[in-house]
Every structure is written in C-alpha cells, then in structure tokens.
Amino acid sequence: MMSPKIEEAARLIAQAKHLVAFTGAGISAESGIPTFRGPGGIWDKYDPVVLEIDYFIKNYDQVWPVIKDMFYTVIDRAQPNPAHYTLAQWEKDGLLKAVITQNIDNLHQKAGSRNVIEYHGNTRQAVCLDCGRTVPLTKEILSRDVPHCPHCGGRLKPDFVFFGEPIPPEAARKSLEHTLKSDVYLVIGTTGIIMPASLLPYEAKQNGATIIEINLNPSEYTGRITDIFLQAKAGEILPALGEEIEKLRK
Ligand code: APR
C-alpha cells in the first residue's frame, strides 16, 4: 500500500497538463556523482574559487587539473540511475514536457531524455578563449594535464557556467517559458540556494503550479513553497511513482 502522499503525487503527475522537472545534483548522487553540499560534497574537498571565471583564466594551468578531478573523471564513469530513466520514460509517454537541470553530467540525455535544458551548461564541449571555436572535449584533449585548443593551441574554457558568468540566454529563456506554463513542477535533489537557477520553482509556484519536491532532506523550498514533500532517494521514489501512475492509467 503506497503512502497517501505518493498516491496524491502520482495522481497530480498523471493529470498534469504541463509537467516540468527541475533537477539538481541529488538526482545524480545514486549514479556516484558527489553532490556539491552535504556530507562528502564537492565543496568539502575543493575551494569554490576554482570555478570563478576570473580565477580560472588567471590560473589556467593550475585549475584545469582540479576541474578534471572534480568533474570529468567521475562523470566519464557515471551511468544514469532509475530516477533519470523514469523521467526519460515520462517524456516518451508524453507526460513530462521538459527537464530543466542544474547538472552538467549529461545523465538525463544518457538516460534518453530529449528535451533537457542545461541551465548551467555542459561538460561535453569547451570554448577556446583565444580563437573562439567550440570544440568537443574528447578523451584525447582531456588526456593532457592542461588541455589546449586543437586548432590554435589556445586556452579552453569548459562550456559549463562558471561563477561570475551569465546563464546561457537560450537556456534561461526556455526554462522560464516551461516554468510559467507548468501546472505541476517536480523539484528533485536540490538545496535551492544557487541563483538564478533556484528562483525557477518560486516562479512556478507564483504562477499557480503545484510543487512536488523529492529530496533526502528538507531544502530552501520545503517549508516555503513545496506542496508535497517526498523525503526519499530520487532513484527509489521516482520508479515507485511511475508504478503508481501505471495503475492509474489502466
Ligand atoms: N535523492 C534525492 N535528493 C538527494 C539525494 C538522493 N539520492 N542525495 C542528495 N540529495 C539532495 C541533498 O539533500 C541536497 O538537497 O540533493 C541536494 C544536493 O544539493 P547541492 O549539492 O547543493 O546541489 P544543487 O542544489 O544542484 O547545487 C546547485 O550549486 O555549486 C553550484 O553550480 C552548482 O549546479 C550546482 C548548484
């Protein structure tokens, strides 16, 4: 027998007209990618200054090996978990309209999601600060301690958003568009403290959406805007919701 909250959440999801999922690092925790905050978080091990754009440019040779250790090594090995696969299935079933993710691990796409809005960019490619080209970050380029542009030998900036950089305008526009259309808004695995990404659930709420939050712990949203708080691992609760929805659709 499922808890009434799960049954209620499943009913809302099944009946949603414009379901949107807003995800953070917590959805990838069960894929072995450390979150930023919380026990064993990235910021326990590394100083956030390395992701400040000015610091990165001034300390290019020192920062790249750290960034590789922070992200590229673990992301390369990571596979989607049942949470990512469930969202991809809901998109295929026509239930889920978009995933807005703060993550740069590409796991939503690996799980089969197609409409993924990468609010903080991605780790798949880099932009050369010297010749301006965008280049895929191949294993060959990443095999160097300090990667350089294969065209001009210049400095490569990963295509994710550093602190001090703007959100990619197209990602910002599409995220807001889906957020304002949404009637049921899933907030999955995020502390809700990094702006401007963290403002999106508030926009959804103000616009009349029902907020269903999935997190191991309460977040900035839980006591403020969350309507249904499912305190559980994303990789467990999302498949359970999927089963409930299947029953409702029979
Ligand atoms: N299932 C669900 N939630 C989980 C799980 C799990 N298995 N494991 C951890 N969580 C939750 C934690 O309780 C926490 O609320 O995931 C959240 C992770 O929070 P953060 O590490 O702060 O990640 P996030 O909110 O995505 O950070 C936002 O901060 O450093 C910047 O750019 C970076 O995109 C990142 C942004």
XYZ file of C-alpha atoms and ligand atoms in Angstrom:
286
model
C 0.000 0.000 0.000
C 1.590 3.288 -1.064
C 1.555 6.304 1.246
C -1.270 8.757 0.591
C 1.330 11.394 -0.354
C 2.757 9.162 -3.074
C -0.730 8.365 -4.361
C -1.584 12.084 -4.387
C 1.676 12.952 -6.168
C 1.124 10.185 -8.733
C -2.410 11.448 -9.414
C -1.192 15.028 -9.910
C 1.592 13.900 -12.250
C -0.751 11.664 -14.265
C -3.236 14.507 -14.706
C -0.694 17.291 -15.323
C -1.136 19.406 -18.440
C 2.443 20.737 -18.458
C 4.661 18.688 -16.145
C 8.206 20.020 -15.731
C 11.114 18.544 -13.742
C 13.725 20.847 -12.194
C 16.746 18.793 -11.113
C 19.910 19.290 -9.081
C 22.930 17.253 -8.047
C 20.850 14.977 -5.804
C 19.314 13.184 -8.774
C 22.808 12.014 -9.788
C 24.005 11.044 -6.301
C 22.937 7.403 -6.832
C 24.985 7.429 -10.047
C 28.090 8.007 -7.941
C 28.468 11.716 -8.674
C 29.079 13.662 -5.462
C 26.686 16.498 -4.659
C 28.126 19.952 -4.028
C 26.828 20.337 -0.467
C 26.116 17.844 2.288
C 28.347 15.016 3.553
C 31.201 14.247 1.150
C 30.160 17.141 -1.043
C 32.434 18.690 -3.646
C 32.753 21.899 -1.625
C 34.110 19.876 1.306
C 37.035 18.882 -0.896
C 37.571 21.815 -3.263
C 37.525 25.595 -2.875
C 34.684 27.084 -4.995
C 37.149 29.790 -6.113
C 38.381 27.379 -8.818
C 35.022 27.792 -10.550
C 35.189 31.593 -10.542
C 35.771 32.700 -14.135
C 38.447 35.323 -13.366
C 40.382 32.930 -11.152
C 40.166 30.200 -13.829
C 41.549 32.499 -16.553
C 44.364 33.807 -14.343
C 45.312 30.345 -13.063
C 44.567 28.267 -16.165
C 47.379 25.706 -15.780
C 46.659 25.132 -12.075
C 42.867 25.000 -12.295
C 42.355 22.570 -15.208
C 43.785 19.501 -13.358
C 41.498 20.342 -10.395
C 38.422 20.673 -12.643
C 39.230 17.335 -14.259
C 39.418 15.739 -10.832
C 36.198 17.446 -9.686
C 34.051 16.575 -12.690
C 35.435 14.891 -15.779
C 36.864 11.736 -14.235
C 33.733 10.853 -12.250
C 31.271 11.977 -14.966
C 33.043 9.822 -17.549
C 32.371 6.711 -15.456
C 28.839 7.624 -14.298
C 25.706 5.983 -15.650
C 22.090 7.163 -15.293
C 20.126 5.761 -12.353
C 16.393 4.825 -12.162
C 15.500 8.452 -11.446
C 16.917 9.618 -14.776
C 15.322 6.681 -16.616
C 11.912 7.341 -15.069
C 11.933 10.978 -16.245
C 13.019 9.847 -19.723
C 10.125 7.346 -19.782
C 7.634 10.019 -18.702
C 8.820 12.206 -21.575
C 8.367 9.281 -24.017
C 4.864 8.689 -22.581
C 4.020 12.345 -23.259
C 3.700 13.061 -19.517
C 6.826 15.198 -18.991
C 7.339 18.278 -21.170
C 10.885 19.295 -20.142
C 13.743 18.668 -17.757
C 15.467 21.815 -16.521
C 18.717 20.666 -14.977
C 21.392 22.435 -12.975
C 23.637 19.427 -13.567
C 26.417 19.217 -16.133
C 26.787 15.421 -16.084
C 24.750 14.653 -19.221
C 22.962 11.808 -17.390
C 19.449 12.925 -18.386
C 20.468 12.697 -22.054
C 22.263 9.360 -21.482
C 19.014 8.035 -19.957
C 17.108 9.045 -23.110
C 15.580 12.398 -22.160
C 15.473 14.629 -25.230
C 14.087 17.950 -24.043
C 16.806 18.734 -21.488
C 17.535 22.383 -20.729
C 21.058 22.668 -19.297
C 20.780 25.758 -17.116
C 24.461 25.559 -16.128
C 25.802 24.402 -19.486
C 27.593 21.116 -20.050
C 30.900 19.232 -19.829
C 30.711 17.803 -23.362
C 32.464 20.711 -25.049
C 34.655 23.759 -24.451
C 35.122 27.200 -25.972
C 38.601 28.381 -26.949
C 39.300 31.715 -25.251
C 41.820 32.544 -27.957
C 40.310 31.554 -31.314
C 36.666 31.410 -30.201
C 35.954 27.946 -31.615
C 33.731 25.477 -29.755
C 35.418 22.073 -29.544
C 34.166 18.711 -28.232
C 36.170 17.698 -25.151
C 37.468 14.404 -26.491
C 39.353 11.834 -24.405
C 42.440 12.887 -26.342
C 42.112 16.548 -25.372
C 41.281 15.612 -21.769
C 44.237 13.233 -21.599
C 46.528 16.251 -21.283
C 47.090 17.604 -17.747
C 46.201 21.001 -19.167
C 44.014 20.771 -22.293
C 44.550 23.177 -25.172
C 42.665 24.058 -28.315
C 43.391 21.522 -31.100
C 43.154 24.337 -33.661
C 45.220 27.160 -32.221
C 46.780 25.741 -29.045
C 44.827 28.314 -27.002
C 43.115 28.051 -23.637
C 39.883 26.017 -23.472
C 37.041 27.050 -21.159
C 34.630 24.188 -20.347
C 31.147 25.002 -21.639
C 29.595 24.969 -18.192
C 28.689 28.184 -16.344
C 31.411 29.435 -14.022
C 30.584 31.654 -11.059
C 30.560 35.173 -12.493
C 29.318 34.046 -15.912
C 25.807 34.592 -17.305
C 23.297 31.785 -17.754
C 23.161 30.774 -21.450
C 20.364 33.057 -22.761
C 18.557 30.305 -24.693
C 18.560 28.049 -21.604
C 17.252 30.906 -19.462
C 14.507 31.722 -21.958
C 13.313 28.133 -22.463
C 13.470 27.384 -18.711
C 11.268 30.352 -17.872
C 8.871 29.531 -20.703
C 8.330 25.975 -19.440
C 8.259 27.094 -15.812
C 5.485 29.609 -16.471
C 3.472 27.070 -18.453
C 3.804 24.406 -15.787
C 0.869 23.283 -13.636
C 2.823 20.544 -11.833
C 6.523 21.227 -11.095
C 8.846 18.494 -9.804
C 11.811 19.792 -7.777
C 14.306 16.951 -7.456
C 17.550 16.812 -5.452
C 18.476 20.449 -4.997
C 19.218 22.636 -1.979
C 17.649 25.576 -3.786
C 20.294 28.132 -2.846
C 22.179 28.950 -6.054
C 20.610 31.791 -8.014
C 19.312 32.452 -10.568
C 18.515 28.732 -11.101
C 16.968 28.412 -7.653
C 14.402 31.129 -8.457
C 12.612 28.970 -11.038
C 10.498 26.914 -8.566
C 9.335 30.193 -6.966
C 8.263 31.444 -10.406
C 6.341 28.200 -10.962
C 4.640 28.492 -7.583
C 3.712 32.149 -8.066
C 2.233 31.184 -11.395
C -0.051 28.605 -9.771
C 1.895 25.372 -10.183
C 1.754 22.592 -7.594
C 5.275 21.904 -6.285
C 6.172 18.248 -5.700
C 9.610 18.053 -4.072
C 11.794 14.949 -3.895
C 14.806 15.220 -1.628
C 16.626 13.227 1.048
C 16.458 16.278 3.316
C 14.382 19.454 3.524
C 15.653 22.234 1.260
C 15.088 26.017 0.997
C 11.805 25.196 -0.726
C 10.354 22.674 1.708
C 8.841 24.960 4.320
C 8.083 27.736 1.823
C 6.598 26.610 -1.478
C 6.577 22.795 -1.500
C 3.070 21.308 -1.626
C 4.054 17.615 -1.437
C 7.430 16.722 0.070
C 8.573 13.168 -0.673
C 11.583 12.588 1.572
C 13.365 9.780 -0.184
C 16.108 8.887 -2.626
C 15.204 10.045 -6.114
C 16.334 6.702 -7.570
C 13.769 4.906 -5.406
C 10.764 7.230 -5.240
C 10.572 8.113 -8.937
C 10.203 4.477 -10.093
C 7.615 3.989 -7.299
C 5.681 6.994 -8.606
C 5.944 5.501 -12.086
C 4.321 2.273 -10.873
C 1.507 4.222 -9.200
C 0.920 6.178 -12.406
C 0.767 2.957 -14.430
C -2.005 1.709 -12.108
C -3.933 4.981 -12.558
C -3.655 4.825 -16.338
C -5.073 1.276 -16.582
N 17.907 11.693 -3.811
C 17.331 12.916 -3.697
N 17.979 14.009 -3.210
C 19.252 13.834 -2.819
C 19.930 12.589 -2.906
C 19.196 11.496 -3.426
N 19.744 10.263 -3.543
N 21.201 12.754 -2.438
C 21.307 14.049 -2.080
N 20.151 14.705 -2.297
C 19.859 16.126 -2.125
C 20.507 16.775 -0.922
O 19.675 16.628 0.227
C 20.590 18.242 -1.386
O 19.388 18.938 -1.086
O 20.408 16.780 -3.251
C 20.723 18.129 -2.909
C 22.113 18.460 -3.416
O 22.323 19.830 -3.171
P 23.588 20.574 -3.806
O 24.792 19.730 -3.650
O 23.582 21.971 -3.275
O 23.258 20.567 -5.367
P 22.444 21.621 -6.202
O 21.262 22.131 -5.418
O 22.158 21.015 -7.520
O 23.507 22.824 -6.396
C 23.112 23.865 -7.253
O 25.311 24.836 -6.924
O 27.613 24.728 -6.823
C 26.536 25.056 -7.636
O 26.510 25.025 -9.988
C 26.481 24.183 -8.861
O 24.530 23.347 -10.063
C 25.124 23.478 -8.778
C 24.347 24.435 -7.891
